[in-house]
GROMACS .gro file of C-alpha atoms in nm:
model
  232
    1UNK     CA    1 -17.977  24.515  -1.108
    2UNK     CA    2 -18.229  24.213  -1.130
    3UNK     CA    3 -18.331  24.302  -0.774
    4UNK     CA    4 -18.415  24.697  -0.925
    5UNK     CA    5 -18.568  24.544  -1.238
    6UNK     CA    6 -18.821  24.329  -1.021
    7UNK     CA    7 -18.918  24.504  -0.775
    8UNK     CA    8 -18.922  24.814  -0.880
    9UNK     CA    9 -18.963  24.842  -1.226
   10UNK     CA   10 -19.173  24.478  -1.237
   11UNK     CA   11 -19.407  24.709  -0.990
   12UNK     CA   12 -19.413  24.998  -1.184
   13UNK     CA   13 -19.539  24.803  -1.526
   14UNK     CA   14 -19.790  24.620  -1.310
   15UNK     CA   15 -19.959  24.895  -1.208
   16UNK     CA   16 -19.930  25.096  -1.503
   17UNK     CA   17 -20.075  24.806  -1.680
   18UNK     CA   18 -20.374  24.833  -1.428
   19UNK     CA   19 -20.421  25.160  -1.453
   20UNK     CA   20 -20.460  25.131  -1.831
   21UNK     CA   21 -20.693  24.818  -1.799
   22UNK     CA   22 -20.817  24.767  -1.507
   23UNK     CA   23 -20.847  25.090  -1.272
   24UNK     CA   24 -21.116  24.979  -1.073
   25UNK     CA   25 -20.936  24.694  -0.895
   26UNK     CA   26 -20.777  24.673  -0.607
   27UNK     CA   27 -20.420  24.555  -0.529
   28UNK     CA   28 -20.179  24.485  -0.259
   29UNK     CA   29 -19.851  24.575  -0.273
   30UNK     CA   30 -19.655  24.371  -0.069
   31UNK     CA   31 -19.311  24.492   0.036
   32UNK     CA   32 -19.106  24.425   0.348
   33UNK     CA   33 -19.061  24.557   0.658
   34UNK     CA   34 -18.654  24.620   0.566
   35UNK     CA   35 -18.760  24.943   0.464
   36UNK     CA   36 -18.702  25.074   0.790
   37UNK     CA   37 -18.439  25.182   0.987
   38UNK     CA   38 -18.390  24.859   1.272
   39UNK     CA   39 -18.416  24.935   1.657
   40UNK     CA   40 -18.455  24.777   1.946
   41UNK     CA   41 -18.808  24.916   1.960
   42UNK     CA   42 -19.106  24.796   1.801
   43UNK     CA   43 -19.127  24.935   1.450
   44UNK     CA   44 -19.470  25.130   1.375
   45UNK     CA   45 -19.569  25.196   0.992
   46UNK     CA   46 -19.458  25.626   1.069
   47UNK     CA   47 -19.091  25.475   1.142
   48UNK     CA   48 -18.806  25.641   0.938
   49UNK     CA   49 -18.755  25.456   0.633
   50UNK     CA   50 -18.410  25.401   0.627
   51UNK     CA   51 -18.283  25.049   0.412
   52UNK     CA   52 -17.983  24.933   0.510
   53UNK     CA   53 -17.917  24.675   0.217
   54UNK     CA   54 -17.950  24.732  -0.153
   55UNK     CA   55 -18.242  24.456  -0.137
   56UNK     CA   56 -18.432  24.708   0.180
   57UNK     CA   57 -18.375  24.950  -0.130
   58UNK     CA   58 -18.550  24.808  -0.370
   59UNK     CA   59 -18.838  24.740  -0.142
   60UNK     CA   60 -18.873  25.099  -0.034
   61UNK     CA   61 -18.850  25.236  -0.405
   62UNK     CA   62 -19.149  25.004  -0.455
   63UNK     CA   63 -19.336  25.080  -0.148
   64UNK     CA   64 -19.374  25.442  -0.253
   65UNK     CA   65 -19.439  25.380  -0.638
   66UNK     CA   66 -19.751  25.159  -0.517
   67UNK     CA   67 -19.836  25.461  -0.279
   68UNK     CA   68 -19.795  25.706  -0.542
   69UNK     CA   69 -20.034  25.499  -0.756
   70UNK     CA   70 -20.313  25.535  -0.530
   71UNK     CA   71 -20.259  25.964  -0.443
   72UNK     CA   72 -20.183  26.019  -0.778
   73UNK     CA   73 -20.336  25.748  -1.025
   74UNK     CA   74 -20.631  25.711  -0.848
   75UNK     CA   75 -20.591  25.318  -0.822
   76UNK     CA   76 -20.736  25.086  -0.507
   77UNK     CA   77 -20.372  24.992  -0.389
   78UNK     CA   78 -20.288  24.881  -0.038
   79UNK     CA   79 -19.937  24.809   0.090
   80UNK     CA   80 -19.854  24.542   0.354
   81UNK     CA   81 -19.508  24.543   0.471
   82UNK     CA   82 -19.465  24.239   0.605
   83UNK     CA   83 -19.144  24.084   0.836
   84UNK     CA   84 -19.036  23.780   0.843
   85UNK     CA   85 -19.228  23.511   0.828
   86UNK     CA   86 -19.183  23.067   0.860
   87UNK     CA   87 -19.365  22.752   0.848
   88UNK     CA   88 -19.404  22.452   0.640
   89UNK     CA   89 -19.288  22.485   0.262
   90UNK     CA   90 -19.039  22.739   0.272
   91UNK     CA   91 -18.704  22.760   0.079
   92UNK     CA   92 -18.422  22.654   0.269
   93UNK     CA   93 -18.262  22.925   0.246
   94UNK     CA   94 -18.430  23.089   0.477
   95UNK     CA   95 -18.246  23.061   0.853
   96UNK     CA   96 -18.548  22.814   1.039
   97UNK     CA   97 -18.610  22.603   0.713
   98UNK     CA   98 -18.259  22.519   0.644
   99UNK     CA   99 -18.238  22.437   1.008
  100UNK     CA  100 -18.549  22.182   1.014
  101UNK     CA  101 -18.391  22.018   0.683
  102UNK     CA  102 -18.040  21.997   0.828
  103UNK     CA  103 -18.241  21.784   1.101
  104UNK     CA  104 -18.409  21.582   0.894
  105UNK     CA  105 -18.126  21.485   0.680
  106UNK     CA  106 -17.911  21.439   1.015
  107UNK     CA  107 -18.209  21.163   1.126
  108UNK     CA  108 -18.157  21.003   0.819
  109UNK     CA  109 -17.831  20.958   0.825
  110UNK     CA  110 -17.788  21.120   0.475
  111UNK     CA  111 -17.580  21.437   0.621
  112UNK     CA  112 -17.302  21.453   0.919
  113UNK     CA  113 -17.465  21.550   1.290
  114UNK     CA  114 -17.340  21.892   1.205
  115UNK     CA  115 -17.586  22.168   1.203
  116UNK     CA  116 -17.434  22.450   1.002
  117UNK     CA  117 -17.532  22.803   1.105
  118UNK     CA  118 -17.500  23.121   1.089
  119UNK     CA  119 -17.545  23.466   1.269
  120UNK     CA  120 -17.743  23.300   1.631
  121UNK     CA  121 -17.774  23.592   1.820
  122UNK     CA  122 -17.974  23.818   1.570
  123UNK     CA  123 -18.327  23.872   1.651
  124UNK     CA  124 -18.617  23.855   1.428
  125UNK     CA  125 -18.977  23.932   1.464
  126UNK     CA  126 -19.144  23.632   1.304
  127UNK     CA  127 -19.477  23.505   1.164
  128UNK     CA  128 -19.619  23.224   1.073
  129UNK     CA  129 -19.654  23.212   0.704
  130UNK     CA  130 -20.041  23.085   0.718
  131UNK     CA  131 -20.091  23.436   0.987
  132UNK     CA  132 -19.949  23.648   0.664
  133UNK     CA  133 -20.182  23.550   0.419
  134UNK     CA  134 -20.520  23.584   0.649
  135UNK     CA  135 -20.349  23.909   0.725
  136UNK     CA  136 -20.314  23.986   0.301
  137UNK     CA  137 -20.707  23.868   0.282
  138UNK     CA  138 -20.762  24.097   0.553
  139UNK     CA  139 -20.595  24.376   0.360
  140UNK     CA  140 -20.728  24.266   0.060
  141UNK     CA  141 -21.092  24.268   0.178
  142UNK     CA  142 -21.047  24.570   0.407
  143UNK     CA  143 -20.739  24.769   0.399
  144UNK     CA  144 -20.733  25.152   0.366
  145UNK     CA  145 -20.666  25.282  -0.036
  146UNK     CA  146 -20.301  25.400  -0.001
  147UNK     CA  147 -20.210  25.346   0.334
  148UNK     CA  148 -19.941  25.094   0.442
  149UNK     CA  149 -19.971  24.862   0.711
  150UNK     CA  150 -19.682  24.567   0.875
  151UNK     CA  151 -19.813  24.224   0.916
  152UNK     CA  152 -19.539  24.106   1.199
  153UNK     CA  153 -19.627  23.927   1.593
  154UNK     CA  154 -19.477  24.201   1.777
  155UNK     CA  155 -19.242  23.946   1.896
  156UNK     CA  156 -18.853  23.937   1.827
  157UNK     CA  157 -18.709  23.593   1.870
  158UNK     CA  158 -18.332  23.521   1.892
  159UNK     CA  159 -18.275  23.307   1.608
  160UNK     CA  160 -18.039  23.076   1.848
  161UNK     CA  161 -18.307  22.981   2.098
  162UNK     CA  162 -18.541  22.913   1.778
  163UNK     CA  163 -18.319  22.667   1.694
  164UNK     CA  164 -18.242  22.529   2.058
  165UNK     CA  165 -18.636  22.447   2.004
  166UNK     CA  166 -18.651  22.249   1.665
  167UNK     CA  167 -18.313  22.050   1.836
  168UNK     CA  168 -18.539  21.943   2.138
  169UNK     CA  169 -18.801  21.769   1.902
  170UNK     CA  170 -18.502  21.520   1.730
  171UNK     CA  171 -18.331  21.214   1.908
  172UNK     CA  172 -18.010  21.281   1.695
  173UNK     CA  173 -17.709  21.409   1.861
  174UNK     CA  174 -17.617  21.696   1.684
  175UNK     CA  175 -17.412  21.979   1.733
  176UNK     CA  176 -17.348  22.292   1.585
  177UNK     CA  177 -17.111  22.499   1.325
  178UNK     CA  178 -17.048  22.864   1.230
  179UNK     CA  179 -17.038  22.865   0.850
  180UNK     CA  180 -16.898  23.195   0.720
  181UNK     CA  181 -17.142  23.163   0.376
  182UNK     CA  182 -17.427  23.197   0.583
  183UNK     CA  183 -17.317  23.522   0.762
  184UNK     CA  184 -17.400  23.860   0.554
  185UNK     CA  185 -17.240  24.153   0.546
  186UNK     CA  186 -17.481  24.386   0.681
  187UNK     CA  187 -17.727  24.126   0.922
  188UNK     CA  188 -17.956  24.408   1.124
  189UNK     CA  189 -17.914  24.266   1.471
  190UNK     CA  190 -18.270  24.355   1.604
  191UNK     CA  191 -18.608  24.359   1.386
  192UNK     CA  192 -18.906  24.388   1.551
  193UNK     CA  193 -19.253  24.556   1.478
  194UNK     CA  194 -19.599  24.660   1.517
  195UNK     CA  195 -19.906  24.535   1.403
  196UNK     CA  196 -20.113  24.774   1.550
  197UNK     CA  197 -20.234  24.957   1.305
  198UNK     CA  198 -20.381  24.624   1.181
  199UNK     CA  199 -20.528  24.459   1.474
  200UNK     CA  200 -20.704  24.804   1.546
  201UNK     CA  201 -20.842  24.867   1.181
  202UNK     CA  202 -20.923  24.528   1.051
  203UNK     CA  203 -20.889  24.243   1.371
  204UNK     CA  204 -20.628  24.107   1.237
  205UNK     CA  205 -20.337  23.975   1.481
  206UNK     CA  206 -20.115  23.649   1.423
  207UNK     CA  207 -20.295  23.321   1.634
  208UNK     CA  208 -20.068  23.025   1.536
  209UNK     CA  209 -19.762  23.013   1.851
  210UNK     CA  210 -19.418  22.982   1.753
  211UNK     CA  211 -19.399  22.648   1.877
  212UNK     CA  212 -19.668  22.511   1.627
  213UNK     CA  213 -19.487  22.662   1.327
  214UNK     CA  214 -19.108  22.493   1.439
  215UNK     CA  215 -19.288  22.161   1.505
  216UNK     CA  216 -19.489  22.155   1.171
  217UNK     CA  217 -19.209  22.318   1.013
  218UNK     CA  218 -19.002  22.030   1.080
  219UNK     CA  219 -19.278  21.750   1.017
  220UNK     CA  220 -19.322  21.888   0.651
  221UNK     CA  221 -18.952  21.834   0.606
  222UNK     CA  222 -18.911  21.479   0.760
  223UNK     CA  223 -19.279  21.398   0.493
  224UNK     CA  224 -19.059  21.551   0.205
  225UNK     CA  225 -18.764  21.335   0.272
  226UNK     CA  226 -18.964  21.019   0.318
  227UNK     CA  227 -19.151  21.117  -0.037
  228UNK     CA  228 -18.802  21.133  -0.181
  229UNK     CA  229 -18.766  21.504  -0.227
  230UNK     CA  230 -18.545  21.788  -0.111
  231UNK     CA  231 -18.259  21.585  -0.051
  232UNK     CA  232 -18.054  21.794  -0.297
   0.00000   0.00000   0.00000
């Protein structure tokens, strides 16, 4: 329910409230590429929007209420759909973040050299976080009123070998650990998309490599333990 209530219905008010007050701006929706139905080939924005999790739901109920806005309330709204994206900063919660912290923690001696992971073989088409938001200016600045465009690297990584990576940048023995809490129910196996659509209309394609983002993924970490935070 708090999923529904946000996305969908938190969209709906904000764009009824803009269509009362403001109808002459523009807005981007942003959404998520879990809207579709997962492949092993690249996803294109005409893909068949098939969710596969009550959360890929949500997302697709407010993909089309921002679309409807702009055919039938007239309003400047652009969607991005965007897939999954890293870097410095993110919630640990997220696969490649928790990793990095686990590392840093491990260096410091204030957690066991036990990574704790979860599904390693699923594959995930992956951005740099700083890539999405030139891509969202991009949209912002450029995009097409009610059409819908991904902001991915056309790239599907396994999530093992991404992690194989951030271990080869720490001197700390460490080895690994299936935990069963970070395994869900319905993980897609393969995600990958297109951003096409977007390079062709507007330039836009992702620039920083993968590499970068794990490496500066992992130094904002190690700065956030040394400042005292994110130890909890």
């Amino acid at each position: 329910v708090p999923t529904l209530q946000v996305n969908v219905l938190g969209t709906h008010h904000l764009l009824d409230a803009i269509r009362r007050e403001a109808p002459g701006c523009r807005t981007l929706v942003v959404t998520s590429a879990m809207i579709y139905r997962a492949g092993q080939n690249a996803l294109t924005e005409d893909a068949p929007l098939v969710p596969a999790d009550p959360y890929g739901l949500s997302k697709l109920a407010q993909d089309q209420r921002a679309r409807l806005a702009a055919t039938e309330d007239g309003l400047d709204v652009v969607v991005a759909r965007p897939f999954n994206h890293i870097g410095p900063g993110q919630d640990p919660s997220f696969a490649i973040s928790s990793f990095a912290r686990q590392i840093a923690l491990i260096e410091r001696g204030a957690a066991p050299p036990v990574l704790r992971v979860g599904n390693l073989d699923a594959e995930r088409d992956l951005t740099d976080v700083r890539d999405v938001v030139e891509a969202y200016q991009r949209l912002l600045e450029g995009g097409v009123t009610g059409a819908a465009y991904n902001v991915c690297s056309g790239r599907a990584w396994r999530i093992g070998d991404l992690l194989d990576q951030l271990l080869a940048q720490t001197p700390a023995a460490i080895t690994t650990e299936a935990d069963p809490a970070r395994l869900r129910p319905s993980d897609i196996p393969r995600l990958l998309g297109s951003h096409a659509r977007i390079t062709r209309e507007l330039g836009w394609q992702p620039r920083r490599p993968i590499a970068q983002t794990l490496a500066e993924t992992l130094a904002w970490w190690r700065a956030e333990l040394d400042a005292g935070r994110g130890a909890v």
